[in-house]
Amino acid sequence: MARRSVVLGAMLIAMSLLSACSVFGRGENDPPAARDADVLVSVAESPGFLQTERVGSRRVPFFELRSDGTVFTNVDDGAEQSAFGVYWARLTDEGIEQVRAWFDELSFNDDHYRELSPSTDQPTTSVYANFDGPVGVSVYGLDTEPGARSGNGEMRRLGGVIDRLRALPDDEQLTVQRRAPYTPTALDLAFQPAVPVDDEQLPAPTSWPFATPLTQRPLGIGGYGKVLCATIDGAEAATIIELMAGNDQDSPPHWSTGATPGSGQPTSVLVTVNALLRGQSGCSAAQSTPTASNHVVVEPLQDVVLADPAAWNGVYPADRFTTAASLELYAAVPILVRELENREAVEDANGTGDSTELQVPTGSDLTWYDYRFVAAEVGGARYIDLEARYQGMAPDPWEPPTWHARIALGPETVTDLDLR
């Protein structure tokens, strides 16, 4: 057995040496995932684990070059501010060839970019090119700030190209259209329940400007995970852009949906408006319609489960249990949060807020629970039932390990709430 281990170890060493030779020989990775046919270059950055983004937001590429010379970028570099954080330019033919020359010097082998001691929780930079066939590489911990340096030669070379790409849209010799804000002709409206953030009061909702309610439009999930979204284009997109003009970009807009109160659909939502670049498919496209996943993101509860009615074993009786619709959760959650906050205010007024008695969870405490939802029908009325179970370590004495609630969609009230 010992001799076998020695032989196996020798084989592994030999394989690693062969791998190292391949790396030294600048072998490329397997072909990357396909992009649209006219994308020549795409450089995008994904956040680290601790870096948060607004739910429902779509990342704009750091740099994307199309075959006609159009460039899209999220770098303003002193240009007039864009409402969507997107800028565009157009390169000359010489500008396109210059980018090709820069990319000809790059390695597309992930192993070339591995630092000996990479920093933790850093973004990953994905680089794609398709001049003579698609190639791509993902680099963890690349410092994309101007003038950044690294002990890794390939890192330095890639960092230098990124520096040049950052400045290219303002190059007078290599552009026919210099960097300017991009006005999209199509938008994705990703939305979430209208729940205040950090105990702030929501402003009055902006009226939905179209005859067809947001909730009755084709909905998809697109590239937004499990967040509902609708695509708006043409003249309607121009109307939305006008509505966005006075919006505080630090917080998502609060809009009405056009839905009827008590219909089981949200009457207002928090909206994240995403610009679609030329040729991008919207979230309402046929290939983006919601899948059969039983998970959905519902802020502030985060990722929740649409429970199987046949396996539901809740605490409240019903004539029939069915699968809850995502829109029903978007309507029910603000009702639930409002009730929890009202009960917390009563606890505080009665002096029980600091006791070890079980207390209703509110605010960030809601994220400590795993949630399961199901729709319940009782006497012709429709309700949403939930079960919340504490996740992770043991809860504090005043935190209920499991709690249940029933929410009436018609009168928009919580009819039952049990902390045990």
Short mmCIF file of C-alpha atoms in Angstrom, two decimals:
data_model
loop_
_atom_site.label_atom_id
_atom_site.label_comp_id
_atom_site.label_asym_id
_atom_site.label_seq_id
_atom_site.Cartn_x
_atom_site.Cartn_y
_atom_site.Cartn_z
CA MET A 1 0.00 0.00 0.00
CA ALA A 2 2.87 2.36 0.87
CA ARG A 3 4.51 1.78 -2.52
CA ARG A 4 1.21 2.49 -4.22
CA SER A 5 0.98 5.82 -2.40
CA VAL A 6 4.49 6.74 -3.50
CA VAL A 7 3.67 5.92 -7.12
CA LEU A 8 0.41 7.86 -6.94
CA GLY A 9 2.23 10.81 -5.41
CA ALA A 10 4.81 10.73 -8.20
CA MET A 11 2.03 10.69 -10.80
CA LEU A 12 0.35 13.70 -9.19
CA ILE A 13 3.63 15.61 -9.15
CA ALA A 14 4.19 14.78 -12.82
CA MET A 15 0.67 15.91 -13.67
CA SER A 16 1.16 19.18 -11.82
CA LEU A 17 4.42 19.78 -13.69
CA LEU A 18 2.68 19.15 -17.00
CA SER A 19 -0.06 21.56 -15.93
CA ALA A 20 2.55 24.14 -15.03
CA CYS A 21 4.14 23.72 -18.48
CA SER A 22 0.72 24.33 -20.03
CA VAL A 23 0.33 27.48 -17.97
CA PHE A 24 3.78 28.68 -18.95
CA GLY A 25 2.82 28.05 -22.53
CA ARG A 26 -0.12 30.49 -22.19
CA GLY A 27 -2.75 27.85 -22.93
CA GLU A 28 -6.27 29.28 -23.00
CA ASN A 29 -9.27 28.34 -20.88
CA ASP A 30 -12.19 26.47 -22.39
CA PRO A 31 -14.38 28.73 -24.56
CA PRO A 32 -16.54 31.03 -22.38
CA ALA A 33 -20.29 31.28 -22.39
CA ALA A 34 -21.60 32.78 -25.61
CA ARG A 35 -22.46 36.46 -25.81
CA ASP A 36 -24.48 38.30 -28.43
CA ALA A 37 -22.81 37.96 -31.82
CA ASP A 38 -21.85 41.64 -32.06
CA VAL A 39 -20.03 41.79 -28.68
CA LEU A 40 -16.29 42.02 -29.33
CA VAL A 41 -15.17 42.78 -25.77
CA SER A 42 -16.86 42.67 -22.39
CA VAL A 43 -15.21 43.48 -19.06
CA ALA A 44 -17.46 43.17 -16.00
CA GLU A 45 -16.92 43.08 -12.26
CA SER A 46 -18.95 41.04 -9.77
CA PRO A 47 -18.98 42.12 -6.11
CA GLY A 48 -17.29 40.38 -3.21
CA PHE A 49 -19.29 38.48 -0.61
CA LEU A 50 -19.65 41.43 1.76
CA GLN A 51 -20.38 43.97 -0.97
CA THR A 52 -24.12 44.50 -1.23
CA GLU A 53 -26.23 45.64 -4.16
CA ARG A 54 -29.79 46.81 -4.37
CA VAL A 55 -32.15 43.89 -4.87
CA GLY A 56 -33.23 43.73 -8.50
CA SER A 57 -30.36 45.81 -9.87
CA ARG A 58 -28.45 44.82 -12.99
CA ARG A 59 -24.71 45.47 -13.22
CA VAL A 60 -23.56 47.61 -16.13
CA PRO A 61 -20.32 46.39 -17.77
CA PHE A 62 -17.14 48.28 -16.97
CA PHE A 63 -16.51 48.21 -20.72
CA GLU A 64 -18.35 46.56 -23.59
CA LEU A 65 -17.41 46.97 -27.25
CA ARG A 66 -19.78 46.11 -30.09
CA SER A 67 -18.74 45.26 -33.65
CA ASP A 68 -19.90 48.66 -35.00
CA GLY A 69 -17.61 50.45 -32.53
CA THR A 70 -20.27 51.28 -29.95
CA VAL A 71 -18.92 51.23 -26.39
CA PHE A 72 -21.01 50.93 -23.23
CA THR A 73 -19.38 51.66 -19.88
CA ASN A 74 -20.25 52.44 -16.27
CA VAL A 75 -17.35 54.89 -15.94
CA ASP A 76 -18.41 58.54 -16.10
CA ASP A 77 -14.86 60.00 -16.04
CA GLY A 78 -16.21 63.53 -15.72
CA ALA A 79 -19.08 63.19 -18.20
CA GLU A 80 -22.55 64.54 -17.48
CA GLN A 81 -24.26 62.28 -14.93
CA SER A 82 -26.35 59.43 -16.31
CA ALA A 83 -29.64 58.60 -14.61
CA PHE A 84 -28.87 54.91 -15.05
CA GLY A 85 -25.12 54.88 -14.57
CA VAL A 86 -24.57 53.98 -18.25
CA TYR A 87 -22.43 55.89 -20.75
CA TRP A 88 -21.71 55.27 -24.40
CA ALA A 89 -19.21 56.22 -27.08
CA ARG A 90 -18.34 55.09 -30.59
CA LEU A 91 -14.87 54.13 -31.77
CA THR A 92 -13.35 54.59 -35.18
CA ASP A 93 -12.16 51.54 -37.09
CA GLU A 94 -8.68 52.40 -35.85
CA GLY A 95 -10.03 52.45 -32.29
CA ILE A 96 -11.44 48.93 -32.71
CA GLU A 97 -8.10 47.71 -34.05
CA GLN A 98 -6.29 49.31 -31.14
CA VAL A 99 -8.48 47.36 -28.69
CA ARG A 100 -7.77 44.17 -30.65
CA ALA A 101 -4.03 44.83 -30.34
CA TRP A 102 -4.31 45.33 -26.58
CA PHE A 103 -6.23 42.09 -26.16
CA ASP A 104 -3.78 40.16 -28.34
CA GLU A 105 -1.21 40.73 -25.59
CA LEU A 106 -3.39 39.31 -22.79
CA SER A 107 -3.41 35.79 -21.40
CA PHE A 108 -6.74 34.00 -21.24
CA ASN A 109 -5.63 31.34 -18.77
CA ASP A 110 -7.03 31.67 -15.24
CA ASP A 111 -3.89 30.13 -13.73
CA HIS A 112 -1.77 33.07 -14.87
CA TYR A 113 -3.71 35.42 -12.61
CA ARG A 114 -3.53 33.58 -9.31
CA GLU A 115 -1.79 35.66 -6.65
CA LEU A 116 0.20 33.80 -3.97
CA SER A 117 -1.69 35.58 -1.18
CA PRO A 118 -4.86 37.11 -2.63
CA SER A 119 -6.90 39.43 -0.44
CA THR A 120 -10.17 38.08 0.89
CA ASP A 121 -13.63 39.27 -0.15
CA GLN A 122 -12.51 40.89 -3.38
CA PRO A 123 -14.52 41.31 -6.59
CA THR A 124 -14.04 39.03 -9.58
CA THR A 125 -13.31 40.65 -12.95
CA SER A 126 -14.60 38.72 -15.98
CA VAL A 127 -12.89 39.48 -19.30
CA TYR A 128 -14.31 38.30 -22.63
CA ALA A 129 -13.10 38.90 -26.19
CA ASN A 130 -14.26 37.61 -29.58
CA PHE A 131 -12.07 38.94 -32.37
CA ASP A 132 -10.94 35.60 -33.81
CA GLY A 133 -13.05 33.30 -31.66
CA PRO A 134 -14.42 33.64 -28.12
CA VAL A 135 -11.93 33.62 -25.22
CA GLY A 136 -12.44 34.57 -21.59
CA VAL A 137 -10.83 34.69 -18.18
CA SER A 138 -12.01 35.44 -14.63
CA VAL A 139 -9.62 37.20 -12.27
CA TYR A 140 -10.19 37.34 -8.52
CA GLY A 141 -8.96 40.35 -6.61
CA LEU A 142 -7.82 42.44 -9.60
CA ASP A 143 -7.34 46.06 -8.52
CA THR A 144 -9.07 48.03 -11.30
CA GLU A 145 -8.29 51.45 -9.85
CA PRO A 146 -6.20 53.69 -12.16
CA GLY A 147 -2.48 52.98 -11.89
CA ALA A 148 -2.90 49.87 -9.74
CA ARG A 149 0.19 47.66 -9.48
CA SER A 150 0.68 43.95 -8.77
CA GLY A 151 3.58 41.56 -8.29
CA ASN A 152 2.01 39.32 -10.96
CA GLY A 153 3.10 40.26 -14.48
CA GLU A 154 -0.16 39.15 -16.12
CA MET A 155 -2.10 41.11 -13.51
CA ARG A 156 -0.07 44.21 -14.36
CA ARG A 157 -0.62 43.70 -18.09
CA LEU A 158 -4.38 43.29 -17.65
CA GLY A 159 -4.50 46.24 -15.26
CA GLY A 160 -2.75 48.38 -17.89
CA VAL A 161 -5.31 47.40 -20.54
CA ILE A 162 -8.14 48.25 -18.15
CA ASP A 163 -6.55 51.67 -17.52
CA ARG A 164 -6.51 52.28 -21.28
CA LEU A 165 -10.09 51.05 -21.74
CA ARG A 166 -11.21 53.44 -19.01
CA ALA A 167 -9.81 56.42 -20.92
CA LEU A 168 -10.58 55.24 -24.47
CA PRO A 169 -14.14 56.69 -24.77
CA ASP A 170 -12.63 60.21 -24.47
CA ASP A 171 -9.82 59.70 -26.98
CA GLU A 172 -10.26 62.37 -29.67
CA GLN A 173 -8.29 60.38 -32.27
CA LEU A 174 -9.96 57.00 -31.76
CA THR A 175 -13.64 57.99 -31.30
CA VAL A 176 -16.30 59.51 -33.53
CA GLN A 177 -18.59 59.95 -30.51
CA ARG A 178 -16.99 60.68 -27.16
CA ARG A 179 -18.33 59.51 -23.81
CA ALA A 180 -21.91 60.70 -23.08
CA PRO A 181 -24.86 59.56 -20.94
CA TYR A 182 -26.79 56.68 -22.55
CA THR A 183 -30.55 57.10 -22.97
CA PRO A 184 -32.09 53.62 -23.23
CA THR A 185 -35.09 52.79 -25.39
CA ALA A 186 -36.09 49.85 -23.17
CA LEU A 187 -36.11 49.35 -19.39
CA ASP A 188 -36.53 46.52 -16.94
CA LEU A 189 -38.58 47.45 -13.89
CA ALA A 190 -37.64 45.06 -11.08
CA PHE A 191 -39.84 45.51 -8.03
CA GLN A 192 -40.22 44.49 -4.41
CA PRO A 193 -42.88 44.91 -1.67
CA ALA A 194 -43.40 48.48 -0.47
CA VAL A 195 -41.79 48.15 2.96
CA PRO A 196 -39.96 51.12 4.54
CA VAL A 197 -36.20 50.80 5.05
CA ASP A 198 -34.64 51.55 8.45
CA ASP A 199 -37.90 52.72 10.03
CA GLU A 200 -38.24 55.53 7.50
CA GLN A 201 -41.69 56.47 6.27
CA LEU A 202 -42.38 55.76 2.62
CA PRO A 203 -43.30 58.79 0.54
CA ALA A 204 -46.68 58.79 -1.18
CA PRO A 205 -46.42 56.51 -4.22
CA THR A 206 -45.97 57.98 -7.67
CA SER A 207 -49.02 57.15 -9.76
CA TRP A 208 -48.56 54.38 -12.33
CA PRO A 209 -48.81 56.29 -15.63
CA PHE A 210 -50.29 53.59 -17.88
CA ALA A 211 -53.73 52.05 -18.29
CA THR A 212 -52.51 48.45 -17.87
CA PRO A 213 -51.44 47.90 -14.25
CA LEU A 214 -47.86 46.85 -13.63
CA THR A 215 -49.11 43.65 -11.99
CA GLN A 216 -51.08 42.65 -15.12
CA ARG A 217 -48.16 42.96 -17.52
CA PRO A 218 -46.01 40.03 -18.64
CA LEU A 219 -43.65 39.41 -15.74
CA GLY A 220 -40.33 37.61 -15.75
CA ILE A 221 -37.20 37.31 -13.68
CA GLY A 222 -34.52 37.94 -16.33
CA GLY A 223 -31.09 38.36 -14.76
CA TYR A 224 -32.43 39.43 -11.38
CA GLY A 225 -32.50 36.10 -9.59
CA LYS A 226 -35.95 35.50 -8.13
CA VAL A 227 -37.22 39.11 -8.31
CA LEU A 228 -40.31 39.93 -10.39
CA CYS A 229 -39.77 42.32 -13.25
CA ALA A 230 -41.53 43.87 -16.25
CA THR A 231 -39.99 45.20 -19.47
CA ILE A 232 -41.09 48.64 -20.72
CA ASP A 233 -40.03 49.98 -24.11
CA GLY A 234 -40.75 52.61 -26.73
CA ALA A 235 -42.85 55.61 -25.74
CA GLU A 236 -43.62 54.04 -22.35
CA ALA A 237 -39.90 53.85 -21.59
CA ALA A 238 -39.59 57.57 -22.35
CA THR A 239 -42.42 58.25 -19.89
CA ILE A 240 -40.66 56.23 -17.17
CA ILE A 241 -37.42 58.13 -17.82
CA GLU A 242 -39.29 61.40 -17.27
CA LEU A 243 -40.67 60.06 -13.98
CA MET A 244 -37.14 59.10 -12.93
CA ALA A 245 -35.77 62.59 -13.50
CA GLY A 246 -36.62 63.84 -10.01
CA ASN A 247 -35.98 60.60 -8.17
CA ASP A 248 -33.51 60.26 -5.32
CA GLN A 249 -31.08 57.68 -6.69
CA ASP A 250 -30.06 56.58 -3.19
CA SER A 251 -33.42 54.91 -2.60
CA PRO A 252 -35.73 52.93 -4.91
CA PRO A 253 -38.81 54.83 -6.12
CA HIS A 254 -42.17 54.06 -4.51
CA TRP A 255 -44.76 53.64 -7.25
CA SER A 256 -48.37 52.57 -7.36
CA THR A 257 -49.04 49.56 -9.57
CA GLY A 258 -52.57 50.34 -10.75
CA ALA A 259 -53.89 47.23 -8.98
CA THR A 260 -57.21 47.38 -7.11
CA PRO A 261 -56.98 47.32 -3.28
CA GLY A 262 -57.99 43.95 -1.84
CA SER A 263 -57.37 42.15 -5.14
CA GLY A 264 -54.50 40.09 -3.73
CA GLN A 265 -52.01 42.10 -5.76
CA PRO A 266 -49.72 44.84 -4.40
CA THR A 267 -51.11 48.35 -4.86
CA SER A 268 -47.65 49.87 -4.57
CA VAL A 269 -44.08 48.58 -4.85
CA LEU A 270 -40.48 49.73 -4.60
CA VAL A 271 -39.04 49.81 -8.11
CA THR A 272 -35.48 49.43 -9.38
CA VAL A 273 -35.22 50.72 -12.95
CA ASN A 274 -32.54 49.07 -15.09
CA ALA A 275 -31.45 50.32 -18.50
CA LEU A 276 -31.29 47.68 -21.23
CA LEU A 277 -28.33 48.08 -23.54
CA ARG A 278 -28.94 47.85 -27.26
CA GLY A 279 -29.89 44.29 -28.17
CA GLN A 280 -30.33 43.06 -24.59
CA SER A 281 -33.40 40.92 -23.94
CA GLY A 282 -35.78 42.23 -21.31
CA CYS A 283 -36.95 40.25 -18.32
CA SER A 284 -40.42 39.85 -19.87
CA ALA A 285 -39.00 37.98 -22.88
CA ALA A 286 -40.25 34.44 -23.34
CA GLN A 287 -36.94 32.90 -22.22
CA SER A 288 -37.02 35.00 -19.03
CA THR A 289 -40.42 34.00 -17.68
CA PRO A 290 -40.45 32.64 -14.11
CA THR A 291 -39.41 29.02 -13.82
CA ALA A 292 -40.93 26.39 -11.58
CA SER A 293 -38.62 27.32 -8.69
CA ASN A 294 -40.36 27.41 -5.33
CA HIS A 295 -38.08 30.22 -4.08
CA VAL A 296 -38.73 33.93 -4.43
CA VAL A 297 -36.97 37.00 -3.04
CA VAL A 298 -39.34 39.08 -0.94
CA GLU A 299 -37.76 41.94 0.95
CA PRO A 300 -37.28 42.38 3.88
CA LEU A 301 -37.69 38.62 4.47
CA GLN A 302 -35.20 37.84 1.68
CA ASP A 303 -35.28 34.37 0.07
CA VAL A 304 -38.55 32.60 0.97
CA VAL A 305 -40.15 29.30 -0.03
CA LEU A 306 -43.50 28.77 -1.72
CA ALA A 307 -44.52 25.63 0.18
CA ASP A 308 -46.10 22.54 -1.33
CA PRO A 309 -49.81 22.69 -0.36
CA ALA A 310 -50.02 18.88 -0.21
CA ALA A 311 -47.28 18.75 2.41
CA TRP A 312 -48.39 21.82 4.40
CA ASN A 313 -48.89 21.17 8.09
CA GLY A 314 -49.77 24.60 9.43
CA VAL A 315 -51.54 25.65 12.60
CA TYR A 316 -54.60 27.24 10.96
CA PRO A 317 -57.40 25.21 9.34
CA ALA A 318 -58.67 25.91 5.82
CA ASP A 319 -61.09 24.54 3.26
CA ARG A 320 -58.22 24.18 0.82
CA PHE A 321 -54.53 25.02 0.55
CA THR A 322 -52.96 26.06 -2.76
CA THR A 323 -49.62 27.41 -3.91
CA ALA A 324 -49.21 31.11 -3.12
CA ALA A 325 -48.46 33.39 -6.08
CA SER A 326 -45.43 35.68 -5.92
CA LEU A 327 -47.64 38.74 -6.40
CA GLU A 328 -49.73 37.62 -3.40
CA LEU A 329 -46.60 37.61 -1.27
CA TYR A 330 -45.73 41.10 -2.51
CA ALA A 331 -49.20 42.17 -1.31
CA ALA A 332 -49.12 40.23 1.98
CA VAL A 333 -45.67 41.11 3.31
CA PRO A 334 -46.27 44.87 3.77
CA ILE A 335 -49.50 43.99 5.67
CA LEU A 336 -47.51 41.62 7.89
CA VAL A 337 -44.66 44.07 8.54
CA ARG A 338 -47.12 46.84 9.43
CA GLU A 339 -48.84 44.55 11.95
CA LEU A 340 -45.54 43.47 13.51
CA GLU A 341 -44.46 47.08 13.92
CA ASN A 342 -47.79 48.00 15.50
CA ARG A 343 -47.47 45.15 17.97
CA GLU A 344 -43.91 46.15 18.78
CA ALA A 345 -45.14 49.67 19.55
CA VAL A 346 -47.72 48.18 21.93
CA GLU A 347 -44.99 46.08 23.61
CA ASP A 348 -42.88 49.18 24.08
CA ALA A 349 -45.83 51.16 25.46
CA ASN A 350 -46.64 48.37 27.93
CA GLY A 351 -43.04 48.11 29.08
CA THR A 352 -42.62 44.53 27.86
CA GLY A 353 -40.18 45.39 25.09
CA ASP A 354 -37.19 44.71 27.37
CA SER A 355 -38.55 41.60 29.06
CA THR A 356 -37.69 37.98 28.29
CA GLU A 357 -41.23 37.30 27.09
CA LEU A 358 -41.49 36.33 23.44
CA GLN A 359 -41.55 39.46 21.30
CA VAL A 360 -42.54 40.03 17.70
CA PRO A 361 -39.54 40.22 15.34
CA THR A 362 -39.18 43.42 13.34
CA GLY A 363 -36.58 45.17 11.20
CA SER A 364 -33.34 43.27 10.65
CA ASP A 365 -34.48 40.54 13.09
CA LEU A 366 -36.81 39.28 10.37
CA THR A 367 -33.81 38.11 8.35
CA TRP A 368 -32.90 35.54 11.03
CA TYR A 369 -35.83 33.33 9.99
CA ASP A 370 -36.53 30.89 7.17
CA TYR A 371 -40.02 31.43 5.73
CA ARG A 372 -42.53 29.13 4.09
CA PHE A 373 -45.76 30.47 2.58
CA VAL A 374 -48.95 28.86 1.31
CA ALA A 375 -52.33 30.19 0.18
CA ALA A 376 -55.39 29.20 2.23
CA GLU A 377 -59.03 29.36 1.14
CA VAL A 378 -61.64 29.70 3.89
CA GLY A 379 -65.31 30.33 3.13
CA GLY A 380 -64.49 31.71 -0.30
CA ALA A 381 -61.90 34.17 1.06
CA ARG A 382 -58.19 33.91 0.30
CA TYR A 383 -55.44 34.13 2.90
CA ILE A 384 -51.67 33.76 3.01
CA ASP A 385 -50.32 31.55 5.79
CA LEU A 386 -46.70 31.60 6.85
CA GLU A 387 -44.38 29.60 9.06
CA ALA A 388 -41.11 31.19 10.21
CA ARG A 389 -38.32 29.12 11.78
CA TYR A 390 -35.23 30.60 13.39
CA GLN A 391 -32.06 29.71 11.48
CA GLY A 392 -28.50 29.39 12.72
CA MET A 393 -27.61 29.44 16.40
CA ALA A 394 -30.14 29.30 19.23
CA PRO A 395 -32.37 32.39 19.43
CA ASP A 396 -32.26 34.79 22.36
CA PRO A 397 -34.84 34.12 25.10
CA TRP A 398 -37.25 36.73 23.74
CA GLU A 399 -36.98 35.57 20.10
CA PRO A 400 -39.62 33.00 19.10
CA PRO A 401 -37.96 29.87 17.63
CA THR A 402 -40.99 29.39 15.40
CA TRP A 403 -43.93 31.67 14.68
CA HIS A 404 -46.98 31.63 12.43
CA ALA A 405 -49.30 34.18 10.86
CA ARG A 406 -52.37 34.31 8.63
CA ILE A 407 -52.89 37.36 6.39
CA ALA A 408 -56.27 38.17 4.82
CA LEU A 409 -55.72 39.52 1.30
CA GLY A 410 -59.21 41.02 0.86
CA PRO A 411 -59.43 43.26 3.97
CA GLU A 412 -55.59 43.50 4.06
CA THR A 413 -55.25 42.54 7.72
CA VAL A 414 -53.40 39.98 9.84
CA THR A 415 -56.10 37.80 11.35
CA ASP A 416 -53.82 35.47 13.33
CA LEU A 417 -50.32 35.79 14.76
CA ASP A 418 -48.84 33.16 17.07
CA LEU A 419 -45.33 33.35 18.50
CA ARG A 420 -45.31 29.74 19.76
#
